[in-house]
XYZ file of C-alpha atoms in Angstrom:
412
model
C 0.000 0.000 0.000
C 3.197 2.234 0.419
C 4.616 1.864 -2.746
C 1.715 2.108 -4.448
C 0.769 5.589 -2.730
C 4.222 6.532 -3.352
C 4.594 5.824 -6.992
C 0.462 7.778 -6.880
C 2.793 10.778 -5.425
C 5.155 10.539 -7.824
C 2.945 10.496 -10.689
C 1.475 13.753 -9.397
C 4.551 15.554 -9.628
C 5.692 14.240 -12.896
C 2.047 15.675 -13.991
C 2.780 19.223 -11.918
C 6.022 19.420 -13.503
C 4.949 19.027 -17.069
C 3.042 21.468 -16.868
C 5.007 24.348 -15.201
C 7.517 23.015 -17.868
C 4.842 23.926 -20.596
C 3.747 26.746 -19.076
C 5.727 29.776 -19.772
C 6.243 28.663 -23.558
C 2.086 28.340 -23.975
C 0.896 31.047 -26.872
C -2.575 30.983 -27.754
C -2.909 30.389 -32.088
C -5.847 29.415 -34.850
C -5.047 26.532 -33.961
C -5.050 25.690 -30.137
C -7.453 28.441 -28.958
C -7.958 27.295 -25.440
C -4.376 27.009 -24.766
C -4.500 27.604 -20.652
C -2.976 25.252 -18.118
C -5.727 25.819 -15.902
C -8.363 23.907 -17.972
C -9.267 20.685 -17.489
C -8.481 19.746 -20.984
C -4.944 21.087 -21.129
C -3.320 18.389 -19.515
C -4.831 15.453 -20.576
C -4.461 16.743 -23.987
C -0.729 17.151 -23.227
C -0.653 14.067 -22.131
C -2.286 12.563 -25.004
C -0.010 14.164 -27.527
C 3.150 12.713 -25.565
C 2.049 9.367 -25.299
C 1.082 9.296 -28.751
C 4.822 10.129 -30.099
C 8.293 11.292 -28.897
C 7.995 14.382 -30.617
C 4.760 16.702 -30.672
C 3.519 20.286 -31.063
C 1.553 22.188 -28.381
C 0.816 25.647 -27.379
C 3.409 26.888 -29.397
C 6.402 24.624 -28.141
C 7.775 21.845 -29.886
C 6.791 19.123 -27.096
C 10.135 15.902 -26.659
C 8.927 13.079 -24.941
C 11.407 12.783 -21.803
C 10.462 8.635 -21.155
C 13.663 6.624 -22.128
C 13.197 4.055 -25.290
C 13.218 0.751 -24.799
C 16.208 -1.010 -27.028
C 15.084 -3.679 -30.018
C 17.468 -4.271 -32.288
C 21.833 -3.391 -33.251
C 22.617 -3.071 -36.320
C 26.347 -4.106 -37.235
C 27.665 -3.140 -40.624
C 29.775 -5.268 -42.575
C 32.912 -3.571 -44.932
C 33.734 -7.201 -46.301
C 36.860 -7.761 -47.963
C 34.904 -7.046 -51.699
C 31.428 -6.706 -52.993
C 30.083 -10.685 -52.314
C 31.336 -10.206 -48.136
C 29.677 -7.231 -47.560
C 26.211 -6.917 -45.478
C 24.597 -5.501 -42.214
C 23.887 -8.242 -39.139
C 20.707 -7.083 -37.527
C 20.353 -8.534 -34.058
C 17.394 -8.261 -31.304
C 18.267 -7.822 -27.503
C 16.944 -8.689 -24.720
C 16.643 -5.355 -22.756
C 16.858 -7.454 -19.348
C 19.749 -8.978 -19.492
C 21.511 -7.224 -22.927
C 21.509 -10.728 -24.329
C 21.327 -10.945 -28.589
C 20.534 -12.648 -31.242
C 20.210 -12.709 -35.334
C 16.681 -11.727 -36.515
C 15.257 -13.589 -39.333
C 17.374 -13.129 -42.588
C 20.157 -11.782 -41.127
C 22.600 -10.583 -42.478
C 21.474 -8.248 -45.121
C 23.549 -8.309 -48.583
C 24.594 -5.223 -48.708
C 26.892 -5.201 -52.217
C 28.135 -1.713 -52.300
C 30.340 -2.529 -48.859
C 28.645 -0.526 -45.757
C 30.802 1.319 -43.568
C 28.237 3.247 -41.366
C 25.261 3.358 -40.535
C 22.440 5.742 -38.899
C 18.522 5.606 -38.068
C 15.808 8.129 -38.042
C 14.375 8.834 -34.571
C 11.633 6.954 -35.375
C 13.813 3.630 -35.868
C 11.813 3.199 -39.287
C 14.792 4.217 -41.880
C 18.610 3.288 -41.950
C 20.985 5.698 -43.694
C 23.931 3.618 -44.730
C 27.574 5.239 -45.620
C 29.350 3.162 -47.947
C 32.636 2.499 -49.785
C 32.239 0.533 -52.766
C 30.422 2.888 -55.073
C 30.774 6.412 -52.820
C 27.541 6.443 -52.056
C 24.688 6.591 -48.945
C 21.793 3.641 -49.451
C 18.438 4.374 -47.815
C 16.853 1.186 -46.166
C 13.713 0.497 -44.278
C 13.981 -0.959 -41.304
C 10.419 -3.071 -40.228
C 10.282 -2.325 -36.179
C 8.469 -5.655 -35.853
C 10.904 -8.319 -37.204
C 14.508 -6.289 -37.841
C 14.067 -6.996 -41.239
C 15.949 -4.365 -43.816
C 14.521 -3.609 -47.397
C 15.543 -1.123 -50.041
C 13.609 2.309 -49.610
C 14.996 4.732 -52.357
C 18.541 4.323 -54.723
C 21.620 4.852 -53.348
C 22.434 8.779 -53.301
C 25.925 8.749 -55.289
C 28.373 11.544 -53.460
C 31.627 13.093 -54.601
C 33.950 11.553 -52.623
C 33.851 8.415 -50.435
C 32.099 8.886 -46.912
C 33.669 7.934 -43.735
C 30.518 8.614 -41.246
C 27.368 10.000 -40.909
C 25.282 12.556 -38.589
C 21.888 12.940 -38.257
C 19.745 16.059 -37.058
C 18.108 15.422 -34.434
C 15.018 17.270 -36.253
C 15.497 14.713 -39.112
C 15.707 17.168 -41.812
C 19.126 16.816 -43.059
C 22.265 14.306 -43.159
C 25.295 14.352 -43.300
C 28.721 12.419 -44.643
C 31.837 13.217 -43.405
C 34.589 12.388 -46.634
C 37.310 9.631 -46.135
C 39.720 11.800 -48.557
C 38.604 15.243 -48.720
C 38.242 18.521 -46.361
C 34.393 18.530 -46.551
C 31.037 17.196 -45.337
C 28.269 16.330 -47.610
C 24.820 17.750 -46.999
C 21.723 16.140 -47.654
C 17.970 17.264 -47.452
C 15.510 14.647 -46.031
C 12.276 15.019 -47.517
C 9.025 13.122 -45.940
C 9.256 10.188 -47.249
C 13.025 9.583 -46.290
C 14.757 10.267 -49.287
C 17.853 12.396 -49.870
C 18.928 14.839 -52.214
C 22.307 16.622 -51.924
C 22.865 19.961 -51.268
C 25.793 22.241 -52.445
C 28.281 23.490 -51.845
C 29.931 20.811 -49.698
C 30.946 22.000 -45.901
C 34.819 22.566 -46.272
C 36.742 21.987 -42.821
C 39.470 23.743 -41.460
C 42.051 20.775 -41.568
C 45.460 22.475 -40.471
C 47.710 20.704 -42.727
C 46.813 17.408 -44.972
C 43.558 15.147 -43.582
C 40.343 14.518 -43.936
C 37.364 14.218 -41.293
C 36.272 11.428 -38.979
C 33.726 10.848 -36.988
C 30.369 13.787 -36.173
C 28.278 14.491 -33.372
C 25.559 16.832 -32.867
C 24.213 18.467 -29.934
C 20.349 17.247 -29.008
C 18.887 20.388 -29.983
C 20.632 20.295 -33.419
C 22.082 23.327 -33.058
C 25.498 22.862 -33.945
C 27.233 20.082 -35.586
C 31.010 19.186 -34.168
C 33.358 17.155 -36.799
C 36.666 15.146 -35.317
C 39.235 16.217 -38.102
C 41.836 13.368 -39.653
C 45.547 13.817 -40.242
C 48.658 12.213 -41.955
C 50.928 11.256 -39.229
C 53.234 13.734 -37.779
C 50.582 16.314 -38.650
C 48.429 18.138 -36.231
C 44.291 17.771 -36.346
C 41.681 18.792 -34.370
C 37.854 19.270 -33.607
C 35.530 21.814 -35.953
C 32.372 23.166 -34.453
C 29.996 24.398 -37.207
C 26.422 25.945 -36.565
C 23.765 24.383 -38.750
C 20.973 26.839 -40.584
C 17.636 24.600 -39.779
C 16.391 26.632 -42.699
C 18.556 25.843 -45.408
C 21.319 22.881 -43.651
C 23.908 25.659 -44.088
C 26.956 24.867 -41.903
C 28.587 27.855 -40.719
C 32.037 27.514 -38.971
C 31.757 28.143 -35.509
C 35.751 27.242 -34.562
C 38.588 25.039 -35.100
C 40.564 23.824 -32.165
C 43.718 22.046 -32.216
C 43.674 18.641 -30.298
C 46.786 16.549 -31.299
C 47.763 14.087 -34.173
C 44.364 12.499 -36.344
C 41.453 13.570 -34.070
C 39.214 10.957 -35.632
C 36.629 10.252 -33.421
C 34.454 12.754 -31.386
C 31.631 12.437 -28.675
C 29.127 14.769 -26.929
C 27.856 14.197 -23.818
C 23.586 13.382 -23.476
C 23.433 16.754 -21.823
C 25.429 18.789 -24.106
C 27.514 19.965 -21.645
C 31.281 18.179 -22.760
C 32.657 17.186 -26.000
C 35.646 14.562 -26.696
C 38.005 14.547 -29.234
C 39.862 11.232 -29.342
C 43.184 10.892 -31.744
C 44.090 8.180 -33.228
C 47.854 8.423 -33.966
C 48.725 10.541 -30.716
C 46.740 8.054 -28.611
C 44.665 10.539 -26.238
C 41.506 11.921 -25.555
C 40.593 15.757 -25.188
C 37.765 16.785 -23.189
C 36.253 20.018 -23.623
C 33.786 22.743 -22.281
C 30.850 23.711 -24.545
C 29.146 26.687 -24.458
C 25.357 25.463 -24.959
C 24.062 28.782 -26.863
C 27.207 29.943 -28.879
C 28.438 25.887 -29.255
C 31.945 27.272 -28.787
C 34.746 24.913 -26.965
C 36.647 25.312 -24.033
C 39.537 22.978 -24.161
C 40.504 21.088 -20.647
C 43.824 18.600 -19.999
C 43.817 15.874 -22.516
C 44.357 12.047 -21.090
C 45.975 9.052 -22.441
C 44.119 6.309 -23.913
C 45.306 2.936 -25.540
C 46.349 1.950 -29.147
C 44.669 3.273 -32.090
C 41.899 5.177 -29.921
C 39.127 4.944 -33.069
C 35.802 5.107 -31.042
C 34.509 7.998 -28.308
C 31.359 7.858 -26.570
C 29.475 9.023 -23.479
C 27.160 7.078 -21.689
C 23.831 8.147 -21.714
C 23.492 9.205 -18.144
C 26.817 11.308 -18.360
C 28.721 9.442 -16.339
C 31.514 8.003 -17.875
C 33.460 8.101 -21.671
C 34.605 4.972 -23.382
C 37.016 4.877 -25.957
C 37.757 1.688 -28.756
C 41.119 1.015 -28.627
C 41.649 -0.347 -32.519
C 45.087 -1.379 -32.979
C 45.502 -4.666 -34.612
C 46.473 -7.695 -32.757
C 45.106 -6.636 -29.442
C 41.687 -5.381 -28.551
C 40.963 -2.964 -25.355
C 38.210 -0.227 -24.359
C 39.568 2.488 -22.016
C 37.136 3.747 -19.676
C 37.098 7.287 -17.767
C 34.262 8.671 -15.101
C 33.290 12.648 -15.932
C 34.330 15.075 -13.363
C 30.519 17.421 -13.573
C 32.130 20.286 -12.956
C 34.793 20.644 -16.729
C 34.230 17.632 -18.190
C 38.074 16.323 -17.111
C 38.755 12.469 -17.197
C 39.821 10.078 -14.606
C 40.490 6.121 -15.870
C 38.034 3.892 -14.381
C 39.840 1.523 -11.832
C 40.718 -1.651 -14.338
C 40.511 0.400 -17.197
C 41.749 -0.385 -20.379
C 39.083 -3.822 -20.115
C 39.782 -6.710 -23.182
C 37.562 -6.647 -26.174
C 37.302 -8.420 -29.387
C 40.248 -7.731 -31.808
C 40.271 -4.094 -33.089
C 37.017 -3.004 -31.326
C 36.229 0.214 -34.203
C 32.468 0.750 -32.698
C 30.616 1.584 -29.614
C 26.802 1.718 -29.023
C 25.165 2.126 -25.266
C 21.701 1.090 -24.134
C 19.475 4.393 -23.598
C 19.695 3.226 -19.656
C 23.247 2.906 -19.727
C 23.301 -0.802 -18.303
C 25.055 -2.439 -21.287
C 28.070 -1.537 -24.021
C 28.768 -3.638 -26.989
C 31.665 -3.260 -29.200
C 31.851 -4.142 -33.347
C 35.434 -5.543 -33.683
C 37.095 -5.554 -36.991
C 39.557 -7.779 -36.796
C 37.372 -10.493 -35.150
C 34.857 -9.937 -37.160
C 32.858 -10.285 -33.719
C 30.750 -8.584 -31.220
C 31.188 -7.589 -27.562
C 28.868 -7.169 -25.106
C 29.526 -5.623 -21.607
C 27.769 -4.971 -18.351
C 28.420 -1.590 -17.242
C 29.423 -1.528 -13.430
C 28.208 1.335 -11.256
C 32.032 2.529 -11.133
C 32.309 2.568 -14.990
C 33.949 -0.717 -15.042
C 32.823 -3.611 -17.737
C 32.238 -7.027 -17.182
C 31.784 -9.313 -20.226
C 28.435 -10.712 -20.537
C 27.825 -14.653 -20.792
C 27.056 -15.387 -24.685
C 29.757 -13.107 -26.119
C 31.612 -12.506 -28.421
C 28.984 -13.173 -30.632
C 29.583 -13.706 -34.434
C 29.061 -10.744 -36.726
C 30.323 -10.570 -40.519
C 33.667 -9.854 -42.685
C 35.502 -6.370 -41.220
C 32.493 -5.307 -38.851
C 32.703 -1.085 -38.370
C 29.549 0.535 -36.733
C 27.352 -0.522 -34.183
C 24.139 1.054 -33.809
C 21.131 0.654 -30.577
C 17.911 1.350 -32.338
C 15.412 1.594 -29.483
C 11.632 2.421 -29.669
């Protein structure tokens, strides 16, 4: 009786504070004329309007959904050694106990050799980078079964892309380039399709490079690009600002981490940003400014071989970081200090992976990691400790296909 009058009282202030959160953003319009949080219709239509999708409209705000999804499937993507190896593994998990397995079909010939992957918010389309024929493929994904199925022809670019970013208001895409100083933009129109947009985004590359790895913040405000070098040469992060009107990216900054900043990661809260290099072997945290997007830079931190993957957990606790060098296999792990961002290696940290772990993906309630390793052509599955620390889960490695790259949680 207790509990249940206590989870009644919590309920009630949930309630309360959706509404004072609504409050001060609620404008009357044509077409929500009785737009007042003291009628007895206002919050059961706000309610409603939630519960019917994670994003919504209402009073005049554009209304997220705060509950946290529930994880279905990961989607693995394949490079292959040619066209005939190349495919995506789609596999279901068990949200209890982060246990997975192959969904019917799996894997998905994919002949133009995927590199990346990315899926709407709505876990309905995949946006696939790939290398064989330059190009990003558009796939459905069928939330029931896992099953993937062509949606539109592959979008051809101008040079070969590396990675991909998402807005979080699903209008635009974009590819970072393997070989060039630019990031492709893309329009998304309603039925998922993509059309490119010019001119390309040129980066700010000090020297030779490319770019790696991209990360936006959760409003979609601003767009932050890990920057590639040769060796010897130094790289960095780029922040651009993105033009929701038009998927202009306008160069916010360039800041100089160390040698092949190929990775990058930005915390759930927007607060920090990490910059991990790849030749240099270390990870820069930074400071973001949450209305300019501008960087503060804080002391950098060592990580292992090949550092080729950065990402926060979803509860901002901790960074990981894919250590990718061949013949060994290691994640480093750091807790966040709240206060800058700075790093402090988890006690046990770097923990064994598969061979060349190159991809990270976290449950949305931060209780499991897995890692795609390319050299074992495997996947990893962890239990994340309440210290940061992972412990392998029973079941794993599990089998995934030729050169595995990305790893991707779609949750609903």
């Amino acid at each position: 009786m207790i509990r249940d009058q206590s989870i009644h009282n919590l309920r009630k202030i949930l309630s309360i504070g959706l509404m004072m959160a609504f409050f001060f953003q609620c404008q009357r319009s044509e077409f929500n004329s009785a737009c007042d949080p003291d009628s007895s219709a206002y919050l059961q239509t706000l309610v409603v309007l939630v519960g019917a999708s994670e994003y919504t409209d209402f009073c005049g705000a554009h209304v997220r959904n705060p509950r946290i999804k529930i994880p279905r499937f990961i989607l693995v993507t394949n490079v292959g050694l040619s066209t005939a190896t190349s495919s995506i593994n789609v596999f279901q998990i068990d949200p209890n106990t982060g246990a997975i397995s192959q969904v019917t079909g799996s894997p998905f010939q994919l002949t133009n050799r995927p590199r990346y992957s990315v899926t709407n918010a709505t876990g309905t389309i995949v946006y696939v980078a790939n290398i064989g024929n330059t190009s990003v493929s558009i796939l459905n994904l069928n939330p029931e079964n896992g099953t993937l199925s062509l949606n539109h022809p592959d979008l051809v670019l101008s040079s070969t892309p590396y990675s991909l970013a998402l807005d979080p208001n699903g209008k635009y895409l974009f590819a970072s380039s393997e070989g060039q100083k630019e990031i492709h933009r893309m329009a998304i129109d309603s039925s998922g399709n993509l059309s490119s947009l010019t001119p390309v985004a040129v980066t700010a590359n000090p020297i030779s490079g490319a770019v790696g790895r991209m990360v936006f913040d959760s409003k979609g405000r601003h767009l932050y690009a890990g920057l590639t070098s040769a060796p010897g040469d130094m790289a960095g992060v780029q922040a651009f600002h993105l033009d929701a009107a038009n998927g202009n990216l306008t160069s916010v900054n360039f800041y100089q981490t160390n040698v092949n900043n190929l990775s990058i990661a930005i915390s759930a809260n927007d607060q920090f940003v990490y910059g991990a290099n790849y030749f240099s072997q270390d990870v820069f945290p930074f400071l973001r400014d949450k209305n300019s997007g501008a960087l503060t830079i804080q002391t950098s931190i060592s990580a292992g071989v090949a550092p080729g993957y950065a990402i926060v957990d979803p509860l901002n606790r901790f960074v990981y970081v894919a250590n990718s060098g061949t013949g060994q296999g290691t994640i480093s792990a750091y807790s966040i200090q709240l206060t800058n961002g700075a790093l402090t290696p988890v006690s046990g940290s770097p923990f064994v992976s598969g061979f060349s772990p190159i991809g990270l993906s976290i449950d949305p309630k931060g209780k499991f990691l897995y890692s795609s390793n390319t050299e074992g052509g495997s996947v990893s599955g962890f239990t994340i400790g309440d210290d940061g620390s992972l412990w392998p889960m029973a079941g794993f490695p599990v089998t995934a296909g030729t050169n595995p790259f990305s790893i991707e949680i779609v949750s609903y």
